[in-house]
Short mmCIF file of C-alpha atoms and ligand atoms in Angstrom, two decimals:
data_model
loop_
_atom_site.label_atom_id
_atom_site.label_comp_id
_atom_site.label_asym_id
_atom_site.label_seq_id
_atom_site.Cartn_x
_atom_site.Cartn_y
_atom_site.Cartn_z
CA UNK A 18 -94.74 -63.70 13.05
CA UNK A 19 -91.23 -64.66 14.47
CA UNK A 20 -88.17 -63.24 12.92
CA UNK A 21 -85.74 -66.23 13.48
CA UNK A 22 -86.89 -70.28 13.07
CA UNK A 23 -86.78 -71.70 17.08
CA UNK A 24 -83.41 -71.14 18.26
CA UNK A 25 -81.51 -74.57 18.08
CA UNK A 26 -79.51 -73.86 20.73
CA UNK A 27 -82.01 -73.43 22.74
CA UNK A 28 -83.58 -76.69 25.35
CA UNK A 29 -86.49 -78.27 22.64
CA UNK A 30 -89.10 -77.86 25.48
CA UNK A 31 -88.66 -74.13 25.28
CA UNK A 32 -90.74 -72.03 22.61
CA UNK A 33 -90.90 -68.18 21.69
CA UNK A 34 -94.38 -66.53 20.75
CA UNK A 35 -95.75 -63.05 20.70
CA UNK A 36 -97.76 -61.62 23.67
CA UNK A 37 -101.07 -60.93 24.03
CA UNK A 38 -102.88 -59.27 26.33
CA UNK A 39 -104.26 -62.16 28.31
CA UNK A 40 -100.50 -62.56 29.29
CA UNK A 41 -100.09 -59.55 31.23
CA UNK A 42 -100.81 -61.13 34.65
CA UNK A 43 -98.18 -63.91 34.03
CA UNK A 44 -95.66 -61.86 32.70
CA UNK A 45 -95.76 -59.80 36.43
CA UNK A 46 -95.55 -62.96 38.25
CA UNK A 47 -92.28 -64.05 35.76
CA UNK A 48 -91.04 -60.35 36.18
CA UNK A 49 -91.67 -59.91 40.19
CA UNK A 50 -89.74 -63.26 40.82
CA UNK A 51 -87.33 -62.58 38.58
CA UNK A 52 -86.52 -59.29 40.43
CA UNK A 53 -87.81 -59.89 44.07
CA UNK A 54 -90.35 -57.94 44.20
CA UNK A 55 -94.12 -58.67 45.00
CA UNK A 56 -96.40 -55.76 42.96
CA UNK A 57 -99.34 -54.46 44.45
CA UNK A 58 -102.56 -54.28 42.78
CA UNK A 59 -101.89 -50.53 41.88
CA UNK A 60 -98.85 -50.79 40.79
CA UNK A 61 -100.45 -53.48 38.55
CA UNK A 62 -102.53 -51.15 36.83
CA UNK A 63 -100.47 -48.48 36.08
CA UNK A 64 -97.66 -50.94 34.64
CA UNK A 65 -100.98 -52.46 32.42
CA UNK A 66 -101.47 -48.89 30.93
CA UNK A 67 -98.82 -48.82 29.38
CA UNK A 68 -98.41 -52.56 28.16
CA UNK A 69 -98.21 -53.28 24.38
CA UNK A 70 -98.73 -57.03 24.06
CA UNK A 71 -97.38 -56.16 20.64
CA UNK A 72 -93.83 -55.30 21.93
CA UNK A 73 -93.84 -58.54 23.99
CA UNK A 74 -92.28 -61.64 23.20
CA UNK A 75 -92.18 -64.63 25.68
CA UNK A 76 -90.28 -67.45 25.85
CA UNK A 77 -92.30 -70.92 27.14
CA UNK A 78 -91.78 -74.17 28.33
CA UNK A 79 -94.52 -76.67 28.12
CA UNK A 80 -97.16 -73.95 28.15
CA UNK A 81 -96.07 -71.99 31.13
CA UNK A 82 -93.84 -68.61 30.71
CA UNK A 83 -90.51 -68.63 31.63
CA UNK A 84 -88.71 -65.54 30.07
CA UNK A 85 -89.81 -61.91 29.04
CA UNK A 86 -88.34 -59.10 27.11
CA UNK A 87 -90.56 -56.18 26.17
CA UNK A 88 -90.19 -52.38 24.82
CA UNK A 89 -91.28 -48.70 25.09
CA UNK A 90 -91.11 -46.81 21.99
CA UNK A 91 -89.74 -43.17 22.01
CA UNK A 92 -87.60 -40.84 20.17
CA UNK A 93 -84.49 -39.96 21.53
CA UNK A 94 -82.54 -36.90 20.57
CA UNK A 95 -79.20 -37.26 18.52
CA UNK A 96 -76.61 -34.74 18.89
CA UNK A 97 -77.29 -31.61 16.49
CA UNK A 98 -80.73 -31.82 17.34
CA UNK A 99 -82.73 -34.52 15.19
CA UNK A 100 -84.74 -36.64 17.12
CA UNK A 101 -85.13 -40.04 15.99
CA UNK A 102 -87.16 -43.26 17.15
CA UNK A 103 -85.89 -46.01 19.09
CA UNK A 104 -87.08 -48.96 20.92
CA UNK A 105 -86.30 -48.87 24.75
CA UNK A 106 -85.96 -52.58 26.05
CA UNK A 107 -87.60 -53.41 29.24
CA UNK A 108 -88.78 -56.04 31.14
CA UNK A 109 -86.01 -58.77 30.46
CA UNK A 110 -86.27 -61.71 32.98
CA UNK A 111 -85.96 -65.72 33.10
CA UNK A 112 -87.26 -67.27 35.41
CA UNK A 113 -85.26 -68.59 38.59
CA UNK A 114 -85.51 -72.00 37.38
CA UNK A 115 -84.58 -71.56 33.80
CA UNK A 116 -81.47 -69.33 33.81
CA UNK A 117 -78.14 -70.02 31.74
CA UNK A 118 -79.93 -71.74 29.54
CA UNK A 119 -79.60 -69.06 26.13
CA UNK A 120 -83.57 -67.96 27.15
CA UNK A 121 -82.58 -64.58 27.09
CA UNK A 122 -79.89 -64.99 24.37
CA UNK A 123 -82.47 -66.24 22.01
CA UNK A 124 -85.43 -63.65 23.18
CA UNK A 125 -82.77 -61.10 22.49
CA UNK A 126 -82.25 -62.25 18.69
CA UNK A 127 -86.01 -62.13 18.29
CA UNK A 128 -86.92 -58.92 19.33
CA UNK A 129 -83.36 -57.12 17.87
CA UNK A 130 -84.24 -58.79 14.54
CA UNK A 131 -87.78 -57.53 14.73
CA UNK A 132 -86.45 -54.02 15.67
CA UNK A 133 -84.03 -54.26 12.72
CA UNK A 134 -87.30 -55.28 10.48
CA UNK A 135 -89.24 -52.60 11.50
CA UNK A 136 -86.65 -50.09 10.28
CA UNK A 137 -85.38 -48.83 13.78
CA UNK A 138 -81.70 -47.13 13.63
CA UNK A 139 -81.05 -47.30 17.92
CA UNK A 140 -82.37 -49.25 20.25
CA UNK A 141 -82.24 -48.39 24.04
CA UNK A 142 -81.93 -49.96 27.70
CA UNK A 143 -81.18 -49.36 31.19
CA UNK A 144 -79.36 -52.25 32.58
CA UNK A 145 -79.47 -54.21 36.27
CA UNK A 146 -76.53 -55.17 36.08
CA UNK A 147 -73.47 -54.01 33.84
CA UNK A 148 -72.07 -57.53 32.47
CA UNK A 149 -74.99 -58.68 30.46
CA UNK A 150 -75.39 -56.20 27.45
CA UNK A 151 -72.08 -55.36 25.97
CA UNK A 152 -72.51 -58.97 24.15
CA UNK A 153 -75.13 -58.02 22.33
CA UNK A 154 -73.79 -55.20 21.14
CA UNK A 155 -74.97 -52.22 23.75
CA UNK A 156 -72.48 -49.64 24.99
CA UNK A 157 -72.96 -47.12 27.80
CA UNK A 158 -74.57 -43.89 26.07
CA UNK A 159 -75.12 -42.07 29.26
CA UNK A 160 -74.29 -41.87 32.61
CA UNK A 161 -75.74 -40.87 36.37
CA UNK A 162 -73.81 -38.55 38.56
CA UNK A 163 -75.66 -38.69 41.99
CA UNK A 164 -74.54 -35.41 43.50
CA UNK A 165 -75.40 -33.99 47.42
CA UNK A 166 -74.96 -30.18 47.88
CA UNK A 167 -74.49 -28.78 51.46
CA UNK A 168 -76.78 -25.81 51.09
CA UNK A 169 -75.48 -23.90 53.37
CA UNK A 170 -72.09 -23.84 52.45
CA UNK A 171 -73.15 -23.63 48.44
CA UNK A 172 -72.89 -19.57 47.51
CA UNK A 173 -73.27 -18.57 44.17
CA UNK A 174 -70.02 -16.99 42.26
CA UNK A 175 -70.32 -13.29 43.46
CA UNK A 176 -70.96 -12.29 39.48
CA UNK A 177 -73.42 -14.87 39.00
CA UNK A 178 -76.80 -13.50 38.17
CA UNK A 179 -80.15 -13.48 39.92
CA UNK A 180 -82.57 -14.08 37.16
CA UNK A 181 -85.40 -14.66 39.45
CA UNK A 182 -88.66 -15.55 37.23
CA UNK A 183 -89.42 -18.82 40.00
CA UNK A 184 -93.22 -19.71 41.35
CA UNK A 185 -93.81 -22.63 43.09
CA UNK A 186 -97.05 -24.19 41.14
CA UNK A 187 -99.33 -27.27 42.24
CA UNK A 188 -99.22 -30.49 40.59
CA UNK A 189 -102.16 -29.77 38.19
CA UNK A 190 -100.20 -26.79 36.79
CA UNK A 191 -97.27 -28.57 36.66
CA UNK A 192 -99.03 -30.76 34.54
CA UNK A 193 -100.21 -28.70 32.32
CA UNK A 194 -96.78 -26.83 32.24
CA UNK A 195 -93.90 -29.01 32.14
CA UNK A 196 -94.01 -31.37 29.06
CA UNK A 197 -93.38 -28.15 26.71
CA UNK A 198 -90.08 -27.13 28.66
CA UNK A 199 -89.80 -31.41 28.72
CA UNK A 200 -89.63 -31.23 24.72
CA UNK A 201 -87.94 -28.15 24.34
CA UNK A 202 -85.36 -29.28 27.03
CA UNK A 203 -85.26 -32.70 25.08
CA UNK A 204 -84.56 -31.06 21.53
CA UNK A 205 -81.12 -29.31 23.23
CA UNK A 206 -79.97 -32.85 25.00
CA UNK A 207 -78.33 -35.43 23.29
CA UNK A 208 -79.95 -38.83 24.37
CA UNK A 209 -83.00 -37.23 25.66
CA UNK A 210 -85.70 -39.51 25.56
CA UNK A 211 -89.52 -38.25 24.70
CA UNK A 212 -92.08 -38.39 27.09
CA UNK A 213 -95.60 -40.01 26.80
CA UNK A 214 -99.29 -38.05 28.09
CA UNK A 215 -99.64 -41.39 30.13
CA UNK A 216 -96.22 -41.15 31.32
CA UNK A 217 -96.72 -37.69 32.90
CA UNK A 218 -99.67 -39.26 34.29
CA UNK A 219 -98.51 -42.28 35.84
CA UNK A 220 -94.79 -39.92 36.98
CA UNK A 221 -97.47 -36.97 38.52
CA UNK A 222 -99.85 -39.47 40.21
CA UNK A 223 -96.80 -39.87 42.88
CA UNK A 224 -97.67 -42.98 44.33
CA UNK A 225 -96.31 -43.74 47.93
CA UNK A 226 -94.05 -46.47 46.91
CA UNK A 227 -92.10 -43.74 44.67
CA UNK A 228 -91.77 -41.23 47.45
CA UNK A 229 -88.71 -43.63 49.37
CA UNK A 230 -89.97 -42.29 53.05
CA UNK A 231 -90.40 -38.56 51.94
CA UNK A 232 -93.19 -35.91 51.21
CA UNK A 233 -95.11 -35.90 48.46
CA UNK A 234 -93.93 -33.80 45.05
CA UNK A 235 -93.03 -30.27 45.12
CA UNK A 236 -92.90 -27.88 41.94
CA UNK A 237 -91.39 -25.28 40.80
CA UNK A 238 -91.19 -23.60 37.62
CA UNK A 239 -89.50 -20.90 35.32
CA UNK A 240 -90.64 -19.72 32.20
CA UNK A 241 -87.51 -21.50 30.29
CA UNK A 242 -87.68 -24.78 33.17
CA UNK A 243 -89.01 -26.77 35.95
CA UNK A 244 -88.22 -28.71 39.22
CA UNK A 245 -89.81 -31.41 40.92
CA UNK A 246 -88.56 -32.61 44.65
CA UNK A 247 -89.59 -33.94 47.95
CA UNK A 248 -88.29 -33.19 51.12
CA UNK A 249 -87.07 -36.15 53.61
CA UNK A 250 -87.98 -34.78 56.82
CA UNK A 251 -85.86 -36.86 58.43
CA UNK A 252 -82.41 -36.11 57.40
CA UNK A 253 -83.56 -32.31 56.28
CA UNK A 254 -83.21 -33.81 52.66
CA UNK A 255 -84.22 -32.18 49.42
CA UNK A 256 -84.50 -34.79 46.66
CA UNK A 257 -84.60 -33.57 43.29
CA UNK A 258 -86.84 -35.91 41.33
CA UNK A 259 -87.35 -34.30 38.13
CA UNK A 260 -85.69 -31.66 36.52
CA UNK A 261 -85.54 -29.70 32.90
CA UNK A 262 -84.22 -25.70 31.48
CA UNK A 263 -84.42 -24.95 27.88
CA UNK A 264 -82.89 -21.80 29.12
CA UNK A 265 -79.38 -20.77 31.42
CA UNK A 266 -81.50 -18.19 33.26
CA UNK A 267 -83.78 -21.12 34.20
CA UNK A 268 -81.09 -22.90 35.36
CA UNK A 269 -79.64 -20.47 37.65
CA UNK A 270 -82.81 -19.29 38.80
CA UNK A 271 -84.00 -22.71 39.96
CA UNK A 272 -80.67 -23.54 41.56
CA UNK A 273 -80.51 -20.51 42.96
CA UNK A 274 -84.20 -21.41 44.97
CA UNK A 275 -83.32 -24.86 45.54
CA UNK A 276 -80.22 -23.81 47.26
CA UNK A 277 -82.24 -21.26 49.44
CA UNK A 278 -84.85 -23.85 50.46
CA UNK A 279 -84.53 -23.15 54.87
CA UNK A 280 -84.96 -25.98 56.94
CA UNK A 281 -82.72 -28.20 54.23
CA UNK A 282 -79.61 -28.92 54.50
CA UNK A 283 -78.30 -31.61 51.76
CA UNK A 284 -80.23 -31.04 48.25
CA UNK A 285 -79.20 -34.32 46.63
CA UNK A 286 -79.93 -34.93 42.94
CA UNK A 287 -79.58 -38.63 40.79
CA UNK A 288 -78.74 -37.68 37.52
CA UNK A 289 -76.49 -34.85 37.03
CA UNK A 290 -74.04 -35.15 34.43
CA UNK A 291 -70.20 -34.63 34.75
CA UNK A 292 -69.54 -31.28 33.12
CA UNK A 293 -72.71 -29.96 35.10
CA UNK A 294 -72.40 -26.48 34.96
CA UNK A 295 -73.50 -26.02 38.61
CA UNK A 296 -70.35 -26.50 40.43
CA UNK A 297 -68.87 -23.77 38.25
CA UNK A 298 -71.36 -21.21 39.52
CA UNK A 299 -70.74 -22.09 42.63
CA UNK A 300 -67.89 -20.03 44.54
CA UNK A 301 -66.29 -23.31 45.88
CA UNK A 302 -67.32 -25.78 43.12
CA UNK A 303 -66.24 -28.92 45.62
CA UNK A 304 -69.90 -28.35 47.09
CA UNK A 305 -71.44 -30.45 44.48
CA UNK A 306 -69.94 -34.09 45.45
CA UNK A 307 -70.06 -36.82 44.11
CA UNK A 308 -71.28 -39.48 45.87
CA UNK A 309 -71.97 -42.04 43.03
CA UNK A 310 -71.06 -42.20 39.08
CA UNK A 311 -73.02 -45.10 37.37
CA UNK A 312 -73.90 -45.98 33.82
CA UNK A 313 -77.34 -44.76 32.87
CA UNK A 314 -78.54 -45.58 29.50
CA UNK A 315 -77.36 -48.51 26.82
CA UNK A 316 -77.59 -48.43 23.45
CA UNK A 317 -76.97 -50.30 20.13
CA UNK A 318 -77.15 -49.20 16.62
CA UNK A 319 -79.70 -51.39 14.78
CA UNK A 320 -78.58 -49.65 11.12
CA UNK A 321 -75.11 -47.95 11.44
CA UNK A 322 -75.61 -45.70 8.40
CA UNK A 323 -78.99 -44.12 9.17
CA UNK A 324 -77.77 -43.45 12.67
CA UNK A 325 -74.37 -41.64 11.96
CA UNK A 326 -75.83 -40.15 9.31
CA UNK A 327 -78.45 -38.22 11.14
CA UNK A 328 -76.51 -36.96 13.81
CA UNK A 329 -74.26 -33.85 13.74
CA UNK A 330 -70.29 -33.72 14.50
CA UNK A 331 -68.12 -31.34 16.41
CA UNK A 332 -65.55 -31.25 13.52
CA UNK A 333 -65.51 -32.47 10.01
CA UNK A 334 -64.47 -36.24 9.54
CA UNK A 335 -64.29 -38.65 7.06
CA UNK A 336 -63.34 -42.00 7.83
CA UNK A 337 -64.53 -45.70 7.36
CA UNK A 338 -65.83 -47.36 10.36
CA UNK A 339 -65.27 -51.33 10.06
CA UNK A 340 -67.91 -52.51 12.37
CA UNK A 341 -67.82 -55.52 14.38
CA UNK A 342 -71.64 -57.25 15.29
CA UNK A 343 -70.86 -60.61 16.08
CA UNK A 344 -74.55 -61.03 17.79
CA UNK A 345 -76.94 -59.24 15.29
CA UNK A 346 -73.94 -59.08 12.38
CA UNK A 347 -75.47 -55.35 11.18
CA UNK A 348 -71.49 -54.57 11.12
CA UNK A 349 -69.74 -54.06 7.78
CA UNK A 350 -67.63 -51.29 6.50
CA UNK A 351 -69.13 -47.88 6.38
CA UNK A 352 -68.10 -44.48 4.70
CA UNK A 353 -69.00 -41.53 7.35
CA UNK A 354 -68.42 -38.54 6.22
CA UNK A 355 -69.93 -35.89 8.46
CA UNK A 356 -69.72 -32.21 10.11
CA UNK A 357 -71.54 -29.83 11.90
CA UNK A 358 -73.93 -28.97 9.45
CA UNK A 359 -74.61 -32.30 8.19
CA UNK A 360 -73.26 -36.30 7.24
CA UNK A 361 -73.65 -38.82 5.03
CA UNK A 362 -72.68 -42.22 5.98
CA UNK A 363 -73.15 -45.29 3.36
CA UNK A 364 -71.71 -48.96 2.89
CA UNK A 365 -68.00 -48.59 1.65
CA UNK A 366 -64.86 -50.64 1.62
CA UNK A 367 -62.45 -47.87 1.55
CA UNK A 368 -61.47 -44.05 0.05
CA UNK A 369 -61.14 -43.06 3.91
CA UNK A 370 -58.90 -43.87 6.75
CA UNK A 371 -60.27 -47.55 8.39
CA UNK A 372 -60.96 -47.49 11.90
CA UNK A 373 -62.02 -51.01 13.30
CA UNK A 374 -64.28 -50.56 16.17
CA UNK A 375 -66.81 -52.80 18.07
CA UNK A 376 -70.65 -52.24 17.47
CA UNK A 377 -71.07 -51.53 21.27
CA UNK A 378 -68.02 -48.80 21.22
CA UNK A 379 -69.56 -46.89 18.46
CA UNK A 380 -72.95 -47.29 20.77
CA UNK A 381 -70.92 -45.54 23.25
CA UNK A 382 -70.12 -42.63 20.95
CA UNK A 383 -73.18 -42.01 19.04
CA UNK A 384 -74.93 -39.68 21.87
CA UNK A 385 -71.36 -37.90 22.02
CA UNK A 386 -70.86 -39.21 25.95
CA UNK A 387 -67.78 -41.65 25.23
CA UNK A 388 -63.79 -40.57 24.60
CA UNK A 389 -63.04 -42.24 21.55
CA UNK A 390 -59.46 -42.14 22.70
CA UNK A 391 -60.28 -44.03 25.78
CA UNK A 392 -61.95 -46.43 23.57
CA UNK A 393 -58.86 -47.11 21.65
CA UNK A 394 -56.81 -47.34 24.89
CA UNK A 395 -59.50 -49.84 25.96
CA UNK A 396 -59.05 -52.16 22.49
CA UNK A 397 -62.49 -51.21 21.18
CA UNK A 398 -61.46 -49.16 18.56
CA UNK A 399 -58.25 -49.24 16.67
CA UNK A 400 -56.62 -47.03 13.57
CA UNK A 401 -53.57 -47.05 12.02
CA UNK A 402 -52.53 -43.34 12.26
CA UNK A 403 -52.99 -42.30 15.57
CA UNK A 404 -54.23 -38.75 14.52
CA UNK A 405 -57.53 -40.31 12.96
CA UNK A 406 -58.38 -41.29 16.76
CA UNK A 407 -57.82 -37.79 17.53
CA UNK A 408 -60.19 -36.57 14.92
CA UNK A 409 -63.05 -39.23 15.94
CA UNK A 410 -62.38 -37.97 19.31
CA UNK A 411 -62.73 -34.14 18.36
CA UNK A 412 -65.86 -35.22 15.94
CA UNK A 413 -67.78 -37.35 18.35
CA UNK A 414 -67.12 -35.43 21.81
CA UNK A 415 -70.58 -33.07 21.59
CA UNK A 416 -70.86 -29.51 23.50
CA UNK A 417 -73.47 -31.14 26.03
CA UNK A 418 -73.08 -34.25 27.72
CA UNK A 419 -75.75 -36.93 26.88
CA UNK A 420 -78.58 -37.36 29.34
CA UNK A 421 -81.83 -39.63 28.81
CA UNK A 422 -83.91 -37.48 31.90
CA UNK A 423 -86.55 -40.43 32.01
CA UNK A 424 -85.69 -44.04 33.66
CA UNK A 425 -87.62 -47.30 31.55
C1 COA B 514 -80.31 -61.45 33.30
C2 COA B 514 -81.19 -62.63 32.88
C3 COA B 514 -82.38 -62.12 32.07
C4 COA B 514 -80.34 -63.59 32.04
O1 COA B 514 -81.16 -64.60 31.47
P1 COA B 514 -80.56 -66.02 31.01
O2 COA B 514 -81.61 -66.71 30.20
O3 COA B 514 -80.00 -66.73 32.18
O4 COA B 514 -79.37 -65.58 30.03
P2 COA B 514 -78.71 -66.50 28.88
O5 COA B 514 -78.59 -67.91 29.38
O6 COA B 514 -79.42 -66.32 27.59
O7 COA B 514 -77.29 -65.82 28.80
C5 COA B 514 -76.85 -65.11 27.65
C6 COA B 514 -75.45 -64.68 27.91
O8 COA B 514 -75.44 -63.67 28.93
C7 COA B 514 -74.64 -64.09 30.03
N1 COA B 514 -75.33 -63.60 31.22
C8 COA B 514 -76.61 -63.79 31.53
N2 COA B 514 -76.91 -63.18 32.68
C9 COA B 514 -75.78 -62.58 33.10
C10 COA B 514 -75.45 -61.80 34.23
N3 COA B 514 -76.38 -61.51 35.16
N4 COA B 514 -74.19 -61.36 34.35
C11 COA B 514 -73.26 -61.67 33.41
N5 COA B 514 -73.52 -62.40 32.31
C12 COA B 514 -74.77 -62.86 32.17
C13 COA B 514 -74.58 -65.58 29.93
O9 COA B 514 -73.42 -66.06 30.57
C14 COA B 514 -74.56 -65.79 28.43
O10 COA B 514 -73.26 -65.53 27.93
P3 COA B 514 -72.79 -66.08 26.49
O11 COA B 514 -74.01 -66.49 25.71
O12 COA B 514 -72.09 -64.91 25.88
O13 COA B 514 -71.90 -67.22 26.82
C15 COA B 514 -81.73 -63.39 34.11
O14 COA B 514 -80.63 -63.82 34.89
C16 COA B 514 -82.65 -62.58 35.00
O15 COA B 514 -83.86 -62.59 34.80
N6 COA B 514 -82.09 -61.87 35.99
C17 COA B 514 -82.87 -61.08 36.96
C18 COA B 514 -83.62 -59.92 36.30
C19 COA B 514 -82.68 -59.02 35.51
O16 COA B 514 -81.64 -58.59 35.99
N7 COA B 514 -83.07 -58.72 34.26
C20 COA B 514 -82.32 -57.81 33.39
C21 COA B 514 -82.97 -56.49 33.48
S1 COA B 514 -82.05 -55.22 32.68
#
């Protein structure tokens, strides 16, 4: 059952229905023109494992497909710990021929709605490009720091530690290893997003079109962590491709190996985060450049309260957030009162300092990665008293900066 009666803005030749799981092959076809890419019949099967007609919706015209949206479902970890579920968009495309039409406007009220319905606080995305999602309410809740280290010139603080504790392990221990340190890595990581048996699967089967020119996977592991990479030959490359520590000793210790692999000279990794503690173990922390800083993960809050209320804060606040959700209008006027050992957060008009703020800005600070004085500066969030910004600030800003660790 749909959510919404069809969309009136909508062309009356276009229709939204469910998937089902005759659909898959024309969903690829809409998906693979929609982002230039022909899939192979392997890739084809691994991307049907994991599809949920259920979490499908299409949009038609006249009988033939013409827009997608789909989801993953997963928990992802709020800051103070709790883990909470949350739909992961995926698979959004319209057709070549039907763009700028409101197909993906509409699909997008469909499936949010149905979210909503089915009780989910966040939901989730990774985005192609960075102008579509803020409209519908999705702020940047984590971001990529793609980092290359010249080993050679990358020595370890003199009083840094040598924890050892490293083996290098095949892929069928790795298997068997890694999704513990995964979760227990996930529970510590605000944003962290679970991990599925068929995930490891499908990530650990390392098909060739994955490996971008270079070897095959390499593993190693800790007791407290793990590392996956591949070496490109070619430029004397070591990519990291996967990477968790529940522990610091694990972190050091599988630094410390990676940066004391011979034959390499760049280690590059995608997904560092800005505060990464590596460049401060490092005697001359300029070793771990930067060479790109994107957004990573999106997210929206499908029921303010629950959200805010089952994270954790750096400080105590108590304001009332006046939200602004012009596309799914779950906004309103909400009490949060909240700390580090706990928050309550409930529909209110007042008894608190207001703070005005746009659903997608508070998307932005619920996984503790956004500034919420930079969000004021930007007009996304506005108070009266200029010390209450301070305080959201303070509150919101977590120890760890968010990371999701697994791309949808
Ligand atoms: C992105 C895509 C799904 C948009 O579909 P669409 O049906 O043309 O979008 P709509 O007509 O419903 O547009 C909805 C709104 O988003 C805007 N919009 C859509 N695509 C946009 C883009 N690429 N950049 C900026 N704005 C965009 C529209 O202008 C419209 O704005 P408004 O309603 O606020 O005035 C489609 O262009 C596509 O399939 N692109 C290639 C695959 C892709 O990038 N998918 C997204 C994966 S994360």
């Amino acid at each position: 059952m749909l959510h919404t009666d069809a969309p009136s803005l909508l062309p009356p030749s276009i229709t939204l229905r469910r998937a089902t799981a005759a659909d898959f092959p024309a969903i690829a076809v809409v998906d693979g023109r929609s982002f230039g890419e022909h899939y192979s019949h392997e890739q084809l099967d691994d991307i049907r494992s994991v599809f949920d007609p259920d979490r499908y919706l299409l949009a038609e015209d006249r009988g033939e497909i013409v827009g997608v949206t789909g989801s993953y479902p997963f928990d992802v970890t709020l800051p103070g710990g709790a883990a909470v579920p949350a739909a992961g968009v995926s698979w959004v495309s319209v057709a070549v021929t039907h763009r700028r039409r409101g197909i993906l406007r509409a699909l997008m009220a469909e499936q949010h709605r149905g979210f909503a319905a089915d009780g989910l606080a966040v939901s989730l995305l990774t985005a192609s490009e960075g102008a579509i999602y803020g409209r519908f309410g999705y702020g940047i809740a984590t971001e990529h720091r793609e980092v290359e280290i010249d080993r050679r010139r990358a020595a370890f603080r003199a009083d840094v530690p040598d924890p050892g504790g490293v083996r290098q392990v095949a892929t069928s221990d790795l298997r068997r290893i890694a999704p513990a340190i995964h979760r227990r890595w996930a529970a510590q990581t605000p944003g962290a997003l679970s991990r599925t048996d068929r995930w490891w699967d499908i990530h650990l089967a390392d098909r060739e079109w994955h490996r971008g020119g270079a070897t095959a996977l390499f593993h190693l592991v800790h007791p407290d962590g793990y590392v996956s990479y591949r070496i490109d030959r070619a430029t004397r490359t070591c990519r990291i491709a996967d990477m968790a520590t529940a522990g610091e000793e694990a972190y050091i210790a599988l630094w410390r190996t990676l940066l004391a692999l011979d034959l390499v000279e760049t280690v590059s990794a995608r997904s560092l985060t800005a505060a990464e503690p590596l460049q401060f173990l490092l005697a001359d922390p300029r070793q771990v450049r930067t060479v790109g800083q994107y957004d990573g993960m999106w997210a929206r809050l499908l029921d303010a309260p629950a959200a805010l209320s089952a994270r954790r804060y750096g400080t105590e606040v108590d304001v009332v957030l006046d939200v602004r959700d012009p596309f799914l209008d779950r906004g309103g006027r909400f009490r949060l009162r909240g700390g580090p050992d706990g928050a309550e957060c409930a529909p209110a008009a007042g008894g608190a300092p207001v703070v005005g703020i746009e659903a997608a800005a508070l998307a932005s600070l619920l996984f503790g990665g956004a500034h919420a004085g930079s969000l004021a500066r930007a007009r996304l969030l506005a108070a009266d008293d200029p010390a209450v910004v301070r305080r959201l600030t303070a509150a919101f800003s977590g120890e760890r900066p968010p990371q999701h660790g697994t791309e949808f």
